[in-house]
Coordinates of C-alpha atoms in Angstrom, one line a residue:
Chain M
M1 CA -46.6 -39.0 -38.0
T2 CA -46.3 -41.7 -40.6
D3 CA -49.3 -42.9 -42.5
K4 CA -49.8 -46.4 -41.2
S5 CA -52.1 -47.2 -44.1
Q6 CA -49.2 -47.4 -46.5
P7 CA -48.4 -51.0 -47.5
S8 CA -45.2 -52.1 -45.7
T9 CA -44.1 -54.4 -48.5
T10 CA -44.3 -54.6 -52.2
R11 CA -47.0 -56.8 -53.7
R12 CA -44.7 -59.7 -54.1
G13 CA -43.1 -59.2 -50.8
F14 CA -39.4 -59.0 -50.3
L15 CA -37.5 -61.7 -48.5
K16 CA -39.1 -64.9 -47.4
A17 CA -38.2 -64.2 -43.8
G18 CA -39.8 -60.8 -44.1
I19 CA -43.2 -62.1 -44.7
A20 CA -43.1 -65.1 -42.4
T21 CA -44.8 -63.1 -39.6
G22 CA -48.2 -63.3 -38.2
G23 CA -49.2 -66.7 -36.8
A24 CA -48.0 -66.1 -33.3
I25 CA -50.5 -64.1 -31.3
A26 CA -48.9 -62.7 -28.2
T27 CA -50.4 -60.2 -25.8
G28 CA -47.3 -59.4 -23.8
G29 CA -47.0 -59.6 -20.0
A30 CA -46.5 -62.8 -18.1
A31 CA -46.0 -66.3 -19.6
H32 CA -49.3 -67.7 -20.9
A33 CA -51.1 -70.8 -19.5
A34 CA -51.3 -73.7 -22.0
Q35 CA -54.8 -74.8 -23.0
E36 CA -53.8 -78.3 -23.9
P37 CA -50.8 -80.5 -23.2
D38 CA -48.0 -80.0 -25.8
P39 CA -47.6 -83.3 -27.8
L40 CA -43.9 -82.4 -28.3
I41 CA -43.7 -83.1 -24.6
T42 CA -46.4 -85.6 -23.9
E43 CA -45.6 -87.9 -26.9
V44 CA -42.2 -89.6 -27.2
Q45 CA -40.4 -88.0 -30.2
P46 CA -38.3 -90.1 -32.7
W47 CA -35.1 -88.3 -31.6
A48 CA -35.7 -89.3 -28.0
Q49 CA -36.1 -93.0 -29.0
G50 CA -34.0 -93.8 -32.0
L51 CA -30.4 -93.0 -32.8
G52 CA -28.7 -90.1 -34.4
D53 CA -25.7 -90.0 -36.8
G54 CA -22.5 -91.7 -36.0
V55 CA -19.3 -89.7 -35.4
D56 CA -18.0 -90.7 -38.8
A57 CA -21.0 -89.4 -40.7
V58 CA -19.5 -86.0 -41.4
P59 CA -15.7 -85.5 -41.2
Y60 CA -16.2 -81.8 -41.8
G61 CA -19.6 -80.5 -41.0
L62 CA -21.9 -77.9 -42.5
P63 CA -24.7 -76.1 -40.6
I64 CA -28.0 -78.1 -40.1
E65 CA -30.4 -77.8 -43.0
Y66 CA -32.8 -75.7 -41.0
E67 CA -30.3 -72.9 -41.1
D68 CA -30.1 -72.8 -44.9
D69 CA -31.1 -69.2 -45.1
V70 CA -27.9 -68.2 -43.3
I71 CA -25.9 -67.9 -46.5
R72 CA -23.9 -65.4 -48.6
R73 CA -26.1 -63.5 -51.1
N74 CA -25.2 -61.8 -54.3
V75 CA -26.9 -58.8 -55.9
E76 CA -26.6 -59.4 -59.6
W77 CA -27.2 -55.9 -60.9
L78 CA -24.4 -54.4 -58.8
T79 CA -21.6 -55.6 -61.1
A80 CA -21.0 -56.7 -64.7
D81 CA -20.3 -60.3 -63.8
T82 CA -19.8 -62.5 -60.8
I83 CA -16.0 -62.7 -61.2
S84 CA -15.1 -59.2 -60.3
S85 CA -17.9 -58.9 -57.8
I86 CA -19.1 -58.9 -54.2
N87 CA -21.4 -61.0 -52.0
F88 CA -22.7 -60.4 -48.6
T89 CA -22.4 -61.9 -45.1
P90 CA -25.8 -62.8 -43.5
I91 CA -25.2 -60.5 -40.5
H92 CA -28.9 -60.4 -39.9
A93 CA -28.9 -64.0 -38.7
L94 CA -25.5 -64.1 -36.8
D95 CA -24.8 -63.3 -33.2
G96 CA -21.7 -62.6 -31.2
T97 CA -18.8 -61.2 -33.2
I98 CA -16.9 -64.0 -34.9
T99 CA -18.0 -64.5 -38.6
P100 CA -18.2 -68.2 -39.7
Q101 CA -15.8 -68.4 -42.5
G102 CA -18.2 -70.4 -44.7
C103 CA -20.6 -67.5 -45.0
A104 CA -18.1 -64.6 -44.6
F105 CA -18.4 -62.2 -47.6
E106 CA -16.2 -62.4 -50.7
R107 CA -14.9 -59.7 -52.9
H108 CA -12.7 -60.7 -55.9
H109 CA -11.5 -58.8 -58.9
S110 CA -10.6 -61.8 -61.0
G111 CA -12.2 -64.6 -59.1
A112 CA -11.2 -66.8 -56.2
I113 CA -8.1 -68.6 -57.3
E114 CA -6.7 -72.0 -56.2
L115 CA -3.1 -71.7 -55.0
R116 CA -1.5 -74.7 -53.3
K117 CA 0.8 -74.2 -50.4
E118 CA 3.5 -76.0 -52.4
D119 CA 3.2 -73.5 -55.2
Y120 CA 3.1 -70.5 -52.9
R121 CA 5.9 -68.0 -53.0
L122 CA 6.3 -64.7 -51.3
M123 CA 8.8 -62.1 -52.6
I124 CA 10.1 -59.1 -50.7
N125 CA 12.0 -56.7 -53.0
G126 CA 12.7 -53.1 -53.7
L127 CA 14.5 -50.9 -51.1
V128 CA 15.7 -53.7 -48.9
D129 CA 19.2 -54.9 -48.0
Q130 CA 18.5 -58.4 -49.4
P131 CA 15.5 -59.3 -51.6
L132 CA 14.0 -62.5 -50.3
I133 CA 11.8 -65.4 -51.4
F134 CA 9.8 -67.3 -48.8
T135 CA 8.0 -70.6 -49.2
Y136 CA 4.8 -71.2 -47.1
A137 CA 6.9 -73.5 -44.9
D138 CA 9.3 -70.6 -44.2
L139 CA 6.5 -68.4 -43.0
E140 CA 5.4 -71.0 -40.5
R141 CA 8.8 -70.7 -38.8
F142 CA 8.5 -67.0 -37.9
P143 CA 7.1 -66.0 -34.4
R144 CA 3.3 -65.8 -34.7
E145 CA 0.6 -63.6 -33.3
N146 CA -3.2 -64.0 -32.9
R147 CA -5.5 -61.0 -33.3
V148 CA -9.2 -60.5 -34.0
Y149 CA -10.0 -57.8 -36.6
F150 CA -12.9 -56.8 -38.9
C151 CA -12.4 -56.6 -42.6
E152 CA -14.9 -54.2 -44.1
C153 CA -15.1 -53.5 -47.8
A154 CA -14.7 -49.8 -48.6
A155 CA -17.9 -50.0 -50.5
N156 CA -20.0 -51.4 -47.7
S157 CA -23.3 -49.4 -47.6
G158 CA -22.1 -47.7 -50.8
M159 CA -25.4 -48.4 -52.6
E160 CA -27.1 -46.3 -49.9
W161 CA -25.4 -43.0 -50.6
A162 CA -28.3 -41.6 -52.6
G163 CA -31.0 -43.1 -50.4
A164 CA -32.6 -46.3 -49.0
Q165 CA -32.1 -48.9 -51.7
L166 CA -31.5 -52.5 -50.5
N167 CA -33.9 -54.0 -48.0
G168 CA -31.9 -55.9 -45.4
A169 CA -28.9 -55.5 -43.1
Q170 CA -27.1 -58.3 -45.1
F171 CA -27.2 -56.1 -48.2
T172 CA -26.7 -52.7 -46.7
H173 CA -24.0 -53.7 -44.2
G174 CA -22.9 -57.2 -45.0
M175 CA -19.6 -56.5 -46.8
I176 CA -17.8 -57.3 -43.6
H177 CA -16.4 -60.2 -41.6
N178 CA -14.5 -60.5 -38.3
M179 CA -12.1 -63.3 -37.7
E180 CA -9.3 -64.3 -35.4
Y181 CA -6.1 -64.3 -37.5
S182 CA -2.9 -66.2 -36.8
G183 CA 0.1 -65.0 -38.7
V184 CA 3.4 -63.2 -38.8
P185 CA 3.8 -59.4 -38.3
L186 CA 4.7 -57.9 -41.6
R187 CA 7.3 -56.0 -39.7
T188 CA 9.1 -59.3 -38.9
L189 CA 9.4 -60.1 -42.6
L190 CA 10.5 -56.6 -43.6
E191 CA 13.2 -56.7 -40.9
E192 CA 14.4 -60.1 -42.2
A193 CA 15.0 -58.4 -45.6
G194 CA 16.3 -55.2 -44.0
V195 CA 14.4 -52.0 -45.0
K196 CA 16.7 -49.2 -46.4
P197 CA 16.4 -45.7 -45.0
E198 CA 14.9 -44.4 -48.3
G199 CA 12.0 -46.9 -48.0
K200 CA 8.8 -45.0 -47.2
W201 CA 6.1 -47.2 -48.7
V202 CA 5.3 -50.8 -49.3
Y203 CA 3.5 -51.9 -52.4
V204 CA 1.6 -55.2 -51.9
E205 CA 0.1 -57.4 -54.5
G206 CA -1.7 -60.7 -54.9
A207 CA -1.0 -63.8 -57.0
D208 CA -4.3 -63.5 -59.0
A209 CA -4.7 -61.9 -62.4
S210 CA -6.1 -58.7 -60.9
S211 CA -3.1 -58.4 -58.6
N212 CA -5.0 -55.9 -56.5
G213 CA -1.8 -53.9 -55.9
R214 CA -2.0 -51.2 -53.1
S215 CA 0.5 -48.9 -51.5
I216 CA 0.8 -48.8 -47.7
P217 CA 2.9 -46.3 -45.8
L218 CA 5.8 -48.0 -44.1
E219 CA 4.7 -46.7 -40.7
K220 CA 1.5 -48.8 -40.9
A221 CA 3.4 -51.8 -42.4
M222 CA 5.7 -51.7 -39.4
D223 CA 2.9 -51.3 -36.9
D224 CA 0.1 -53.9 -36.8
V225 CA -0.2 -55.4 -40.3
L226 CA -0.2 -59.2 -40.3
V227 CA 0.7 -61.7 -42.9
A228 CA -1.9 -64.3 -42.0
F229 CA -2.4 -67.9 -42.8
K230 CA -5.0 -69.0 -40.4
A231 CA -8.5 -67.5 -39.6
N232 CA -10.8 -68.7 -36.9
G233 CA -8.4 -71.5 -36.1
E234 CA -8.1 -73.1 -39.5
A235 CA -6.4 -72.3 -42.9
L236 CA -7.9 -69.4 -44.8
R237 CA -10.7 -70.3 -47.1
K238 CA -9.7 -70.3 -50.8
E239 CA -12.0 -67.3 -51.4
H240 CA -10.4 -65.4 -48.5
G241 CA -6.8 -65.8 -49.9
Y242 CA -5.6 -69.3 -49.2
P243 CA -2.9 -69.9 -48.2
V244 CA -1.7 -66.3 -47.2
R245 CA -3.4 -62.9 -47.0
L246 CA -2.6 -59.5 -45.7
V247 CA -4.5 -58.3 -42.6
V248 CA -4.5 -54.5 -42.4
P249 CA -6.3 -53.7 -39.1
G250 CA -8.9 -50.9 -39.3
W251 CA -8.2 -50.1 -43.0
E252 CA -10.5 -50.6 -46.0
G253 CA -10.9 -54.2 -47.1
N254 CA -9.4 -53.6 -50.5
M255 CA -5.9 -53.3 -48.9
W256 CA -6.2 -56.8 -47.3
V257 CA -4.5 -58.3 -50.3
K258 CA -5.4 -62.0 -50.8
W259 CA -3.1 -64.7 -52.2
L260 CA -0.3 -62.3 -51.2
R261 CA 2.7 -62.8 -53.4
R262 CA 4.9 -59.7 -53.3
I263 CA 5.9 -56.9 -51.0
E264 CA 8.0 -54.1 -52.5
V265 CA 9.6 -51.4 -50.5
T266 CA 9.5 -48.1 -52.5
T267 CA 10.1 -44.4 -52.1
Q268 CA 6.7 -43.4 -53.3
A269 CA 3.1 -44.7 -53.6
I270 CA 2.6 -46.6 -56.9
E271 CA -0.8 -45.0 -57.4
S272 CA -2.1 -48.2 -58.8
R273 CA -5.5 -48.7 -60.4
E274 CA -7.0 -49.7 -57.0
E275 CA -6.0 -46.3 -55.4
T276 CA -6.7 -44.0 -58.3
S277 CA -9.6 -45.2 -60.5
K278 CA -11.1 -47.1 -57.5
Y279 CA -11.0 -46.5 -53.8
T280 CA -10.9 -42.7 -54.3
D281 CA -13.9 -40.8 -53.0
T282 CA -15.4 -38.0 -55.2
L283 CA -16.7 -35.0 -53.4
E284 CA -19.5 -32.6 -54.4
D285 CA -17.1 -30.2 -56.2
G286 CA -15.7 -33.0 -58.4
T287 CA -12.4 -33.3 -56.5
S288 CA -11.7 -36.7 -54.9
R289 CA -10.1 -37.8 -51.7
K290 CA -7.4 -40.4 -52.1
W291 CA -5.8 -42.7 -49.5
T292 CA -8.9 -42.8 -47.4
W293 CA -7.6 -45.8 -45.5
E294 CA -9.3 -45.9 -42.1
M295 CA -12.9 -47.2 -41.8
D296 CA -14.7 -44.8 -39.5
A297 CA -16.9 -45.9 -36.5
K298 CA -20.1 -47.5 -37.7
S299 CA -22.9 -49.7 -36.4
V300 CA -26.1 -51.4 -37.5
I301 CA -29.0 -53.1 -35.8
T302 CA -29.0 -56.7 -37.1
S303 CA -32.2 -57.6 -35.4
P304 CA -34.9 -56.6 -35.8
S305 CA -34.2 -55.8 -39.4
P306 CA -35.9 -56.4 -42.7
Q307 CA -34.7 -60.0 -42.9
S308 CA -35.2 -60.5 -39.2
P309 CA -38.7 -59.3 -38.4
I310 CA -40.3 -59.5 -34.9
K311 CA -42.4 -62.7 -35.0
H312 CA -43.4 -62.9 -31.3
G313 CA -45.6 -59.9 -30.9
P314 CA -45.4 -57.3 -28.1
G315 CA -43.5 -57.9 -24.9
P316 CA -39.8 -58.5 -24.2
L317 CA -37.7 -57.8 -27.3
V318 CA -33.9 -58.1 -27.8
I319 CA -32.5 -55.4 -30.0
T320 CA -29.0 -56.3 -31.1
G321 CA -26.4 -55.3 -33.6
L322 CA -22.8 -54.8 -34.4
A323 CA -20.5 -51.8 -34.0
W324 CA -16.9 -51.3 -35.1
S325 CA -14.2 -48.6 -35.7
G326 CA -11.0 -48.6 -37.8
R327 CA -9.5 -46.0 -35.5
G328 CA -9.7 -47.9 -32.2
S329 CA -12.2 -49.7 -30.0
I330 CA -15.9 -49.2 -29.6
T331 CA -16.6 -47.5 -26.2
R332 CA -20.4 -47.0 -26.5
V333 CA -23.4 -47.7 -28.7
D334 CA -26.6 -45.7 -28.3
V335 CA -29.9 -47.0 -29.6
S336 CA -33.0 -45.0 -30.5
T337 CA -36.5 -46.5 -31.1
D338 CA -38.0 -43.1 -32.2
G339 CA -35.8 -42.1 -35.1
G340 CA -33.2 -40.2 -33.0
K341 CA -35.4 -38.1 -30.8
T342 CA -34.2 -40.0 -27.7
W343 CA -31.4 -42.4 -27.2
A344 CA -30.6 -45.1 -24.7
T345 CA -27.1 -46.5 -24.2
A346 CA -27.0 -50.2 -25.1
R347 CA -25.0 -52.9 -23.4
L348 CA -21.8 -54.1 -25.0
A349 CA -21.5 -57.9 -24.8
Q350 CA -17.9 -57.4 -24.0
E351 CA -15.4 -54.6 -23.7
G352 CA -14.6 -53.1 -27.2
Q353 CA -11.5 -54.6 -28.8
D354 CA -9.2 -52.6 -31.1
K355 CA -10.4 -52.6 -34.7
A356 CA -12.7 -55.5 -34.2
L357 CA -16.5 -56.0 -34.2
S358 CA -18.4 -55.3 -30.9
R359 CA -21.8 -56.9 -30.2
F360 CA -24.4 -54.7 -28.5
Y361 CA -27.8 -55.4 -26.9
L362 CA -30.7 -53.3 -25.8
D363 CA -33.5 -55.3 -24.0
I364 CA -36.8 -53.5 -24.2
T365 CA -40.5 -54.2 -23.7
W366 CA -42.1 -53.6 -27.1
D367 CA -45.7 -52.2 -26.9
G368 CA -46.5 -53.2 -30.5
S369 CA -46.3 -49.7 -31.9
E370 CA -44.2 -48.7 -34.8
M371 CA -40.5 -47.9 -34.2
F372 CA -37.7 -46.1 -36.1
L373 CA -34.7 -48.1 -34.9
Q374 CA -31.2 -46.5 -35.1
S375 CA -27.9 -47.2 -33.5
R376 CA -25.0 -44.8 -33.0
A377 CA -21.4 -46.0 -32.3
M378 CA -18.7 -44.1 -30.4
D379 CA -15.0 -45.1 -30.5
S380 CA -12.0 -44.6 -28.3
T381 CA -11.0 -41.5 -30.2
G382 CA -14.2 -39.7 -29.3
Y383 CA -15.7 -40.0 -32.8
V384 CA -19.5 -40.3 -32.9
Q385 CA -21.1 -42.1 -35.9
P386 CA -22.7 -39.4 -38.0
T387 CA -26.1 -39.5 -39.7
K388 CA -26.2 -40.0 -43.4
D389 CA -27.3 -36.4 -43.9
Q390 CA -24.3 -35.1 -41.8
L391 CA -22.0 -37.2 -44.1
R392 CA -23.7 -35.8 -47.3
E393 CA -23.3 -32.2 -46.0
V394 CA -19.5 -32.8 -46.2
R395 CA -19.2 -35.2 -49.1
G396 CA -22.2 -34.9 -51.4
L397 CA -23.7 -38.1 -52.9
N398 CA -21.0 -39.5 -55.1
S399 CA -18.3 -40.8 -52.7
I400 CA -19.2 -44.4 -53.4
Y401 CA -17.0 -45.6 -50.5
H402 CA -16.9 -45.0 -46.7
N403 CA -20.6 -44.7 -46.0
N404 CA -20.8 -45.1 -42.2
G405 CA -24.0 -43.1 -41.7
I406 CA -26.6 -44.1 -39.2
Q407 CA -29.1 -46.8 -40.5
T408 CA -32.8 -46.5 -39.8
W409 CA -35.2 -49.5 -39.8
W410 CA -38.9 -48.7 -39.8
V411 CA -40.6 -51.4 -37.7
N412 CA -44.4 -51.5 -38.2
A413 CA -47.1 -52.8 -35.8
K414 CA -46.8 -56.3 -37.3
G415 CA -43.1 -56.4 -36.5
E416 CA -42.0 -56.1 -40.2
A417 CA -39.0 -53.9 -40.7
E418 CA -38.0 -51.8 -43.7
N419 CA -34.9 -49.9 -44.8
V420 CA -35.9 -46.2 -44.8
E421 CA -34.5 -42.8 -44.5
I422 CA -36.1 -40.2 -42.3
S423 CA -36.0 -36.5 -41.8
Chain Q
A1 CA 18.0 -70.3 -23.5
P2 CA 16.8 -69.4 -27.0
A3 CA 18.9 -66.7 -28.6
F4 CA 16.8 -63.8 -30.1
A5 CA 18.9 -63.0 -33.1
E6 CA 18.2 -60.0 -35.1
K7 CA 17.3 -62.1 -38.1
F8 CA 15.9 -65.6 -38.4
G9 CA 17.8 -66.6 -41.5
L10 CA 14.6 -67.8 -43.2
G11 CA 13.9 -67.5 -46.9
R12 CA 16.5 -67.2 -49.6
P13 CA 17.9 -64.4 -51.8
A14 CA 15.6 -63.5 -54.7
L15 CA 17.3 -63.9 -58.0
P16 CA 17.3 -61.0 -60.5
E17 CA 15.2 -63.0 -63.0
E18 CA 12.6 -63.7 -60.3
V19 CA 12.3 -60.0 -59.3
A20 CA 12.1 -59.1 -63.0
A21 CA 9.3 -61.6 -63.6
W22 CA 7.1 -60.3 -60.7
D23 CA 8.1 -56.7 -60.2
L24 CA 6.1 -55.1 -63.0
D25 CA 4.6 -52.0 -61.3
V26 CA 5.1 -48.5 -62.8
A27 CA 5.0 -45.4 -60.6
P28 CA 3.7 -42.0 -61.6
D29 CA 7.2 -40.7 -62.3
G30 CA 7.8 -43.5 -64.8
T31 CA 9.9 -45.7 -62.4
G32 CA 9.5 -49.3 -63.7
L33 CA 8.5 -48.3 -67.2
P34 CA 10.3 -50.6 -69.7
A35 CA 11.8 -49.4 -73.0
G36 CA 9.4 -49.6 -75.9
S37 CA 6.8 -47.8 -78.1
G38 CA 3.4 -48.2 -79.7
S39 CA 1.3 -46.1 -82.1
V40 CA -2.4 -45.2 -82.0
E41 CA -2.8 -46.9 -85.3
D42 CA -1.4 -50.3 -83.9
G43 CA -3.3 -49.7 -80.7
E44 CA -6.6 -49.4 -82.6
M45 CA -6.2 -52.9 -84.1
L46 CA -5.0 -54.5 -80.9
F47 CA -7.8 -52.9 -78.9
S48 CA -10.3 -54.2 -81.5
E49 CA -8.9 -57.7 -81.1
N50 CA -8.4 -57.8 -77.4
C51 CA -10.5 -55.3 -75.7
A52 CA -13.5 -54.1 -77.7
V53 CA -15.8 -57.0 -76.9
C54 CA -16.2 -55.5 -73.4
H55 CA -15.0 -52.0 -73.7
G56 CA -16.4 -51.1 -77.1
E57 CA -14.6 -50.2 -80.4
F58 CA -14.1 -46.6 -79.2
A59 CA -13.5 -47.5 -75.5
E60 CA -17.0 -46.3 -74.8
G61 CA -18.0 -49.5 -72.9
V62 CA -20.4 -52.3 -73.7
D63 CA -23.4 -53.0 -71.3
N64 CA -22.2 -52.8 -67.7
W65 CA -18.5 -53.2 -68.6
P66 CA -16.2 -50.2 -67.8
K67 CA -16.1 -47.2 -70.1
L68 CA -12.6 -46.1 -70.7
A69 CA -13.3 -42.9 -72.6
G70 CA -15.7 -40.0 -72.3
G71 CA -17.2 -38.1 -69.3
E72 CA -15.1 -35.0 -69.6
D73 CA -16.1 -32.3 -67.0
T74 CA -18.7 -34.5 -65.4
L75 CA -17.1 -35.1 -62.0
A76 CA -19.2 -32.6 -60.2
D77 CA -22.4 -33.7 -61.9
E78 CA -25.1 -35.7 -60.3
D79 CA -24.0 -38.8 -62.1
P80 CA -20.3 -38.4 -63.0
L81 CA -18.7 -40.6 -65.7
K82 CA -15.3 -41.6 -64.5
T83 CA -13.0 -42.8 -67.2
V84 CA -9.2 -42.7 -68.0
G85 CA -9.7 -39.4 -69.7
S86 CA -12.1 -37.8 -67.2
Y87 CA -10.8 -39.2 -63.9
W88 CA -7.5 -41.1 -63.8
P89 CA -4.6 -38.9 -62.6
Y90 CA -1.6 -40.8 -64.0
L91 CA -0.9 -42.5 -67.3
S92 CA 1.5 -44.9 -65.4
T93 CA -1.6 -46.5 -63.9
V94 CA -3.1 -47.2 -67.3
W95 CA 0.1 -48.9 -68.6
D96 CA 0.6 -50.8 -65.4
Y97 CA -2.9 -52.1 -65.0
V98 CA -3.4 -53.1 -68.7
H99 CA 0.0 -54.8 -68.7
R100 CA -0.6 -56.8 -65.6
S101 CA -4.3 -57.4 -65.4
M102 CA -5.9 -57.1 -68.8
P103 CA -7.6 -58.5 -70.9
F104 CA -10.0 -59.8 -68.3
G105 CA -9.5 -63.6 -68.3
G106 CA -6.3 -63.4 -70.4
A107 CA -4.1 -61.2 -68.3
Q108 CA -0.3 -60.9 -68.9
S109 CA -0.6 -61.8 -72.5
L110 CA 0.3 -58.5 -74.0
S111 CA 3.9 -57.5 -74.9
T112 CA 5.5 -54.3 -73.9
D113 CA 5.0 -52.6 -77.2
E114 CA 1.4 -53.8 -77.4
V115 CA 0.7 -52.2 -74.1
Y116 CA 2.3 -48.9 -75.3
A117 CA 0.1 -49.1 -78.4
I118 CA -3.1 -49.9 -76.5
T119 CA -2.3 -47.1 -74.0
A120 CA -1.9 -44.7 -77.0
Y121 CA -5.2 -45.8 -78.4
I122 CA -7.0 -45.2 -75.1
L123 CA -5.5 -41.7 -75.0
Y124 CA -6.7 -41.1 -78.6
S125 CA -10.2 -42.3 -77.6
N126 CA -10.2 -39.7 -75.0
Y127 CA -9.2 -37.0 -77.5
L128 CA -5.9 -36.5 -75.6
V129 CA -3.6 -37.2 -78.5
D130 CA -3.8 -37.1 -82.3
D131 CA -4.3 -40.2 -84.5
D132 CA -0.6 -40.2 -85.6
F133 CA 0.7 -40.2 -82.0
V134 CA 3.3 -42.8 -81.0
L135 CA 3.8 -43.4 -77.2
T136 CA 7.2 -44.3 -76.0
N137 CA 9.0 -44.6 -72.7
E138 CA 10.8 -41.3 -73.7
N139 CA 7.7 -39.2 -74.2
F140 CA 5.5 -41.0 -71.6
L141 CA 5.6 -38.2 -68.9
D142 CA 4.8 -35.5 -71.5
V143 CA 1.2 -36.7 -71.7
E144 CA -1.1 -34.4 -69.7
M145 CA -3.9 -36.2 -67.8
P146 CA -6.8 -33.8 -67.4
N147 CA -7.6 -34.8 -63.8
A148 CA -4.0 -35.0 -62.6
D149 CA -4.8 -32.3 -60.0
G150 CA -8.2 -33.6 -59.1
F151 CA -7.2 -35.5 -55.9
I152 CA -6.6 -34.5 -52.3
V153 CA -5.1 -36.7 -49.6
D154 CA -7.7 -37.9 -47.0
D155 CA -8.7 -34.8 -45.0
R156 CA -11.4 -36.4 -42.8
E157 CA -9.7 -35.4 -39.6
A158 CA -10.0 -31.8 -40.5
S159 CA -13.1 -31.5 -42.7
E160 CA -15.1 -33.9 -40.5
A161 CA -13.6 -32.8 -37.1
H162 CA -17.1 -32.0 -35.9
F163 CA -17.9 -35.8 -35.9
W164 CA -15.4 -36.1 -33.0
N165 CA -18.0 -35.0 -30.5
A166 CA -17.9 -37.1 -27.4
E167 CA -21.2 -35.7 -26.0
P168 CA -23.9 -36.5 -28.5
C169 CA -27.6 -35.5 -27.9
M170 CA -29.5 -38.1 -25.8
E171 CA -33.0 -36.5 -25.3
N172 CA -35.3 -34.1 -27.3
C173 CA -32.8 -34.3 -30.2
K174 CA -35.4 -33.4 -32.8
E175 CA -39.1 -32.4 -33.2
T176 CA -40.4 -34.7 -35.9
V177 CA -39.5 -37.9 -37.7
E178 CA -40.8 -38.3 -41.3
I179 CA -40.0 -41.1 -43.8
T180 CA -38.3 -39.6 -46.8
M181 CA -37.2 -42.7 -48.7
R182 CA -38.2 -46.4 -48.6
A183 CA -36.2 -49.3 -50.0
A184 CA -39.3 -51.4 -50.6
V185 CA -40.6 -48.8 -53.0
L186 CA -37.5 -49.0 -55.1
D187 CA -37.8 -52.8 -54.9
V188 CA -34.3 -53.8 -56.2
T189 CA -33.4 -56.3 -53.4
P190 CA -32.9 -59.9 -54.7
E191 CA -35.9 -61.9 -53.8
E192 CA -36.2 -65.4 -52.5
V193 CA -39.1 -66.8 -54.4
S194 CA -41.9 -67.7 -52.0
E195 CA -44.4 -70.5 -52.6
E196 CA -47.0 -67.8 -53.2
V197 CA -44.9 -66.3 -56.0
V198 CA -44.2 -69.7 -57.5
K199 CA -48.0 -70.5 -57.5
E200 CA -48.7 -67.1 -59.0
Q201 CA -46.1 -67.6 -61.8
E202 CA -47.6 -71.0 -62.6
E203 CA -51.0 -69.5 -62.9
I204 CA -49.8 -66.8 -65.2
K205 CA -48.0 -69.4 -67.3
A206 CA -51.1 -71.7 -67.5
A207 CA -53.3 -68.7 -68.4
A208 CA -50.8 -67.7 -71.2
E209 CA -50.7 -71.3 -72.5
A210 CA -54.5 -71.5 -72.5
Q211 CA -54.7 -68.3 -74.4
A212 CA -52.2 -69.5 -77.0
T213 CA -54.1 -72.7 -77.8

């Protein structure tokens, strides 16, 4: 077994939340009798006497100040600057499946641009009967759909290929968000222009300097791709592509082109920078996979986790997390507390939705001993989330992208959790 | 009753000038490449003026900015160096990306001939052409990219078919569980500075000042 005498954190500690344990002394079992009356109950509190804010205090609200740790975080050393960079969704602190837009991760290649609806233009050209220009107002007049999908960066968990590196679910799995999109099927717009029979691909690009051009096979473009302008009920955030972005269900986030300005129907893939130099996955023999579009089934326990330690001591414990698959819906999530020796099937909060996040729970009674927590997702195609070692057997260590290996959190007797790899 | 017409009649025809302004992409077979040319010699000067501050005078990269040259035969190494010369399959991508998205912060400022020249210089930096080389739309496809055959189309459904295993192990799946790696040992996660650390830092600073006086 593991040497329990090992320090569980570095000298300086890691995240504030990670060391804010102790204090509560719980012994498990039934509810405890109070020794003295609780002044929060016996004394009249100011909020029960005075007045709160008026309805005009905040026309558009932010979370209460006590939730100020539920924010996007950046890891400076990952990229050369913060313009072509990434930040992370605080998944360790969220519940349910819908990501609040204000803390949903960002990934830009030349920054988050400001593009007014009035200045917005969308061009469809190439192998079409009639090249077209749409204004934003035009797009609002096409029949609309609403769909919930996850957007996961191809590089999510990429820093973990060579081993346990970043300590927190936010950092290891937080390049993801899940929103309800309102928009027009790309198919509708392509049909408006009339795709010629020679058209086999679409090349999509953004209005920003990086352009982020990517090639998508026509089959996918005509299937479930959306040209979206609302997310979670309101306009897209600037950083998420305002006023219009592409939604490419189940496929790597890089293809979800933001500030979408042009769709070109072509005979061939353009093999742009973002599908040759980047978003290609190098294998052990030095060859690389290209066009690895689907994001495979994956899951992570969001609590307990390094940023969300157990503070209440032994007794009832909610183990919860997220599961998703780019190939279909989540059908089952298994959870292990002993590093994969034994597994229990968790409870899905609701039936898995196609290419969207699923929330799972496993309610246990924690006896206070150390745990090696893992989750394992299964999807509607029969795919079972592999271990990291199983992935490395096929791919080696230099794939960068598409790491969907099983995550392990080592929870010690104090309830602190750490990102580890185990045999 | 509403009529479901085949088309909605929304949008307007794109004008040729508009398509020409936005449709800049170049495909691997040269489709989209405009007429023009540029020499390694001109490219060296242009690269020095526009690119070297981040990518280095020899395209070798500065600090954490991308290296555009070097890394030959390293793709199967423990730490591969992926550059235009060692990794990129098509020259079209270099021309297209530089033309549309570089320099970083000043994109779309290079003329057609300037992009040809810079592309020629990047080839020269990777020892793929001689110093008197002139790249044109005519000889563009003659340039051989070393890793042109280095890519395969996604084969996960075949090479990872064993992950489609609807009956995973539930009990007695392994004998032992040992920790092999710990993130806290590496200690590279951004920290939120706790009061304890602030106090510690102040004490160190005070001690340092006391020593200095």
